Amino acid sequence: MTFLRRRRSLDAWRKSRAKEVLLTIDNTDDSFYGNINLVERYLHEEKDSYNIRNIDIIDGIYDRLNALNPELVIDVGCGHNFNKEKVQNLIGFDAMPYPKADMCCTILQAPFKENSADAIIAFSSMQMLNEEYRLECYERIISWVKPNGLLEMRTNPLGGSDKTMGPN
């Protein structure tokens, strides 16, 4: 399949899936859900979830997180919650209703208190958000980290070549 045909197919899937997914979410009062384009961009095919899974880098992150002996690690935009089995005391949430996510909520809806997390990870989730919303989300995430806590963020390296996917 050519890149252009694959792109059109993925765009059509995202559009129909975004509308379908929004119907399954109970609390859609966050502005994230009011922008169907954001929701469409956030959705991805399951196989695309593996794009950031460079094993050496990810294993190093897991080692740093577990070395903290954390009471709480928050996985922002956890998707299928792949990190849950690798990191101690991890709670993963996502704006989309992935079955293995611990919670379905946006960053602004998440119930975490200030200075409550030893570490936060956000892999390939923040680049999907528009700039104004993203800045508000960064402020919220940073408020959750305990003093001397750890914040690990990565973006999808393939997203940078596609201007519609947002900045990386």
Short mmCIF file of C-alpha atoms in Angstrom, two decimals:
data_model
loop_
_atom_site.label_atom_id
_atom_site.label_comp_id
_atom_site.label_asym_id
_atom_site.label_seq_id
_atom_site.Cartn_x
_atom_site.Cartn_y
_atom_site.Cartn_z
CA MET A 1 0.00 0.00 0.00
CA THR A 2 1.42 3.39 -0.91
CA PHE A 3 2.03 5.97 1.79
CA LEU A 4 -0.75 8.23 0.49
CA ARG A 5 -3.32 5.42 0.38
CA ARG A 6 -2.30 4.27 3.85
CA ARG A 7 -2.57 7.85 5.12
CA ARG A 8 -6.09 8.29 3.69
CA SER A 9 -7.15 4.95 5.15
CA LEU A 10 -5.77 5.90 8.57
CA ASP A 11 -7.46 9.33 8.43
CA ALA A 12 -10.83 7.73 7.62
CA TRP A 13 -10.39 5.21 10.44
CA ARG A 14 -9.53 7.98 12.92
CA LYS A 15 -12.55 10.08 11.94
CA SER A 16 -15.07 7.26 12.37
CA ARG A 17 -13.33 5.89 15.47
CA ALA A 18 -13.22 9.31 17.17
CA LYS A 19 -16.99 9.71 16.92
CA GLU A 20 -17.53 6.14 18.13
CA VAL A 21 -15.15 6.51 21.07
CA LEU A 22 -16.65 9.80 22.25
CA LEU A 23 -19.99 8.05 22.67
CA THR A 24 -18.44 5.65 25.20
CA ILE A 25 -16.93 8.29 27.52
CA ASP A 26 -19.05 9.41 30.47
CA ASN A 27 -17.39 12.70 31.39
CA THR A 28 -16.60 14.75 28.29
CA ASP A 29 -16.64 18.22 29.89
CA ASP A 30 -12.90 18.76 29.26
CA SER A 31 -12.14 20.88 26.17
CA PHE A 32 -10.02 18.00 24.82
CA TYR A 33 -13.21 16.12 23.97
CA GLY A 34 -14.84 19.19 22.43
CA ASN A 35 -12.28 19.27 19.62
CA ILE A 36 -12.95 16.27 17.35
CA ASN A 37 -9.70 17.00 15.49
CA LEU A 38 -7.71 16.51 18.71
CA VAL A 39 -9.48 13.24 19.41
CA GLU A 40 -8.86 12.06 15.84
CA ARG A 41 -5.15 12.87 16.06
CA TYR A 42 -4.86 11.14 19.41
CA LEU A 43 -6.22 7.87 18.11
CA HIS A 44 -3.82 5.55 16.40
CA GLU A 45 -3.74 2.05 15.15
CA GLU A 46 -2.55 -0.40 17.78
CA LYS A 47 0.59 -1.28 15.82
CA ASP A 48 1.63 2.40 15.88
CA SER A 49 1.87 2.15 19.69
CA TYR A 50 5.19 0.37 19.33
CA ASN A 51 6.97 3.23 17.52
CA ILE A 52 8.72 4.51 20.66
CA ARG A 53 9.62 1.11 22.02
CA ASN A 54 13.39 1.30 21.56
CA ILE A 55 14.20 -1.43 24.06
CA ASP A 56 17.51 -0.02 25.33
CA ILE A 57 16.06 3.42 25.98
CA ILE A 58 12.84 2.12 27.53
CA ASP A 59 14.70 -0.37 29.76
CA GLY A 60 16.91 2.49 30.99
CA ILE A 61 13.80 4.50 31.87
CA TYR A 62 12.32 1.51 33.71
CA ASP A 63 15.58 1.12 35.66
CA ARG A 64 15.57 4.81 36.66
CA LEU A 65 11.93 4.65 37.73
CA ASN A 66 12.23 1.46 39.77
CA ALA A 67 15.47 2.66 41.40
CA LEU A 68 13.37 5.36 43.08
CA ASN A 69 11.40 2.63 44.89
CA PRO A 70 8.33 4.75 44.05
CA GLU A 71 5.08 4.91 45.95
CA LEU A 72 3.36 6.34 42.87
CA VAL A 73 4.29 6.56 39.20
CA ILE A 74 1.76 8.15 36.86
CA ASP A 75 1.65 7.12 33.20
CA VAL A 76 0.05 9.99 31.26
CA GLY A 77 -1.66 8.75 28.10
CA CYS A 78 -0.92 5.12 28.93
CA GLY A 79 -2.88 3.68 25.99
CA HIS A 80 -2.73 -0.09 26.39
CA ASN A 81 -0.83 0.34 29.68
CA PHE A 82 2.26 -1.51 28.43
CA ASN A 83 4.39 -0.03 31.22
CA LYS A 84 2.23 -1.32 34.08
CA GLU A 85 4.02 -4.65 34.41
CA LYS A 86 7.48 -3.04 34.18
CA VAL A 87 7.21 -0.21 36.72
CA GLN A 88 6.42 -0.47 40.44
CA ASN A 89 3.23 1.22 41.68
CA LEU A 90 2.25 2.62 38.28
CA ILE A 91 -1.20 4.04 37.60
CA GLY A 92 -1.93 4.65 33.95
CA PHE A 93 -4.64 6.86 32.54
CA ASP A 94 -5.67 7.80 29.06
CA ALA A 95 -8.21 10.15 27.50
CA MET A 96 -9.44 7.25 25.39
CA PRO A 97 -11.18 4.22 26.93
CA TYR A 98 -8.44 1.62 26.50
CA PRO A 99 -9.48 -1.55 28.35
CA LYS A 100 -6.18 -1.92 30.24
CA ALA A 101 -5.91 1.72 31.34
CA ASP A 102 -6.50 2.19 35.07
CA MET A 103 -8.57 5.32 34.40
CA CYS A 104 -10.19 7.05 31.45
CA CYS A 105 -9.78 10.80 31.88
CA THR A 106 -7.87 13.72 30.46
CA ILE A 107 -4.91 15.32 32.19
CA LEU A 108 -7.11 18.12 33.47
CA GLN A 109 -9.64 15.60 34.84
CA ALA A 110 -7.08 13.30 36.47
CA PRO A 111 -7.57 13.07 40.26
CA PHE A 112 -3.93 13.39 41.33
CA LYS A 113 -2.88 15.84 44.03
CA GLU A 114 0.05 18.23 43.92
CA ASN A 115 3.38 16.67 44.93
CA SER A 116 1.86 13.18 44.98
CA ALA A 117 3.97 11.32 42.39
CA ASP A 118 7.54 10.11 42.67
CA ALA A 119 7.66 9.97 38.89
CA ILE A 120 5.57 10.67 35.82
CA ILE A 121 6.00 9.23 32.36
CA ALA A 122 4.36 10.49 29.19
CA PHE A 123 5.31 8.59 26.06
CA SER A 124 3.88 9.84 22.75
CA SER A 125 0.88 11.55 24.30
CA MET A 126 1.67 15.24 24.73
CA GLN A 127 2.58 16.01 21.11
CA MET A 128 -1.01 15.32 20.07
CA LEU A 129 -2.38 18.33 21.93
CA ASN A 130 -2.72 21.86 20.57
CA GLU A 131 -0.30 24.38 22.06
CA GLU A 132 -2.62 26.26 24.44
CA TYR A 133 -4.10 23.07 25.88
CA ARG A 134 -0.67 21.42 26.03
CA LEU A 135 0.78 24.23 28.17
CA GLU A 136 -2.08 23.91 30.67
CA CYS A 137 -1.50 20.15 30.75
CA TYR A 138 2.25 20.56 31.32
CA GLU A 139 1.53 22.79 34.31
CA ARG A 140 -0.82 20.20 35.77
CA ILE A 141 1.59 17.30 35.22
CA ILE A 142 4.50 19.18 36.75
CA SER A 143 2.39 20.01 39.81
CA TRP A 144 1.95 16.28 40.52
CA VAL A 145 5.70 15.58 40.77
CA LYS A 146 7.20 15.52 44.26
CA PRO A 147 10.28 17.67 44.87
CA ASN A 148 13.28 15.84 43.38
CA GLY A 149 10.85 13.58 41.48
CA LEU A 150 11.36 12.32 37.96
CA LEU A 151 9.54 13.34 34.79
CA GLU A 152 10.24 11.23 31.69
CA MET A 153 8.67 12.30 28.40
CA ARG A 154 9.16 11.02 24.87
CA THR A 155 7.48 11.85 21.61
CA ASN A 156 6.76 9.64 18.65
CA PRO A 157 9.75 10.06 16.35
CA LEU A 158 7.60 9.33 13.31
CA GLY A 159 5.17 12.14 14.11
CA GLY A 160 7.69 14.88 13.29
CA SER A 161 7.46 14.33 9.55
CA ASP A 162 3.69 14.77 9.55
CA LYS A 163 2.65 18.37 10.20
CA THR A 164 -0.92 17.32 11.09
CA MET A 165 0.34 15.28 14.05
CA GLY A 166 1.60 18.32 15.95
CA PRO A 167 5.09 19.38 16.97
CA ASN A 168 7.56 16.98 18.49
#
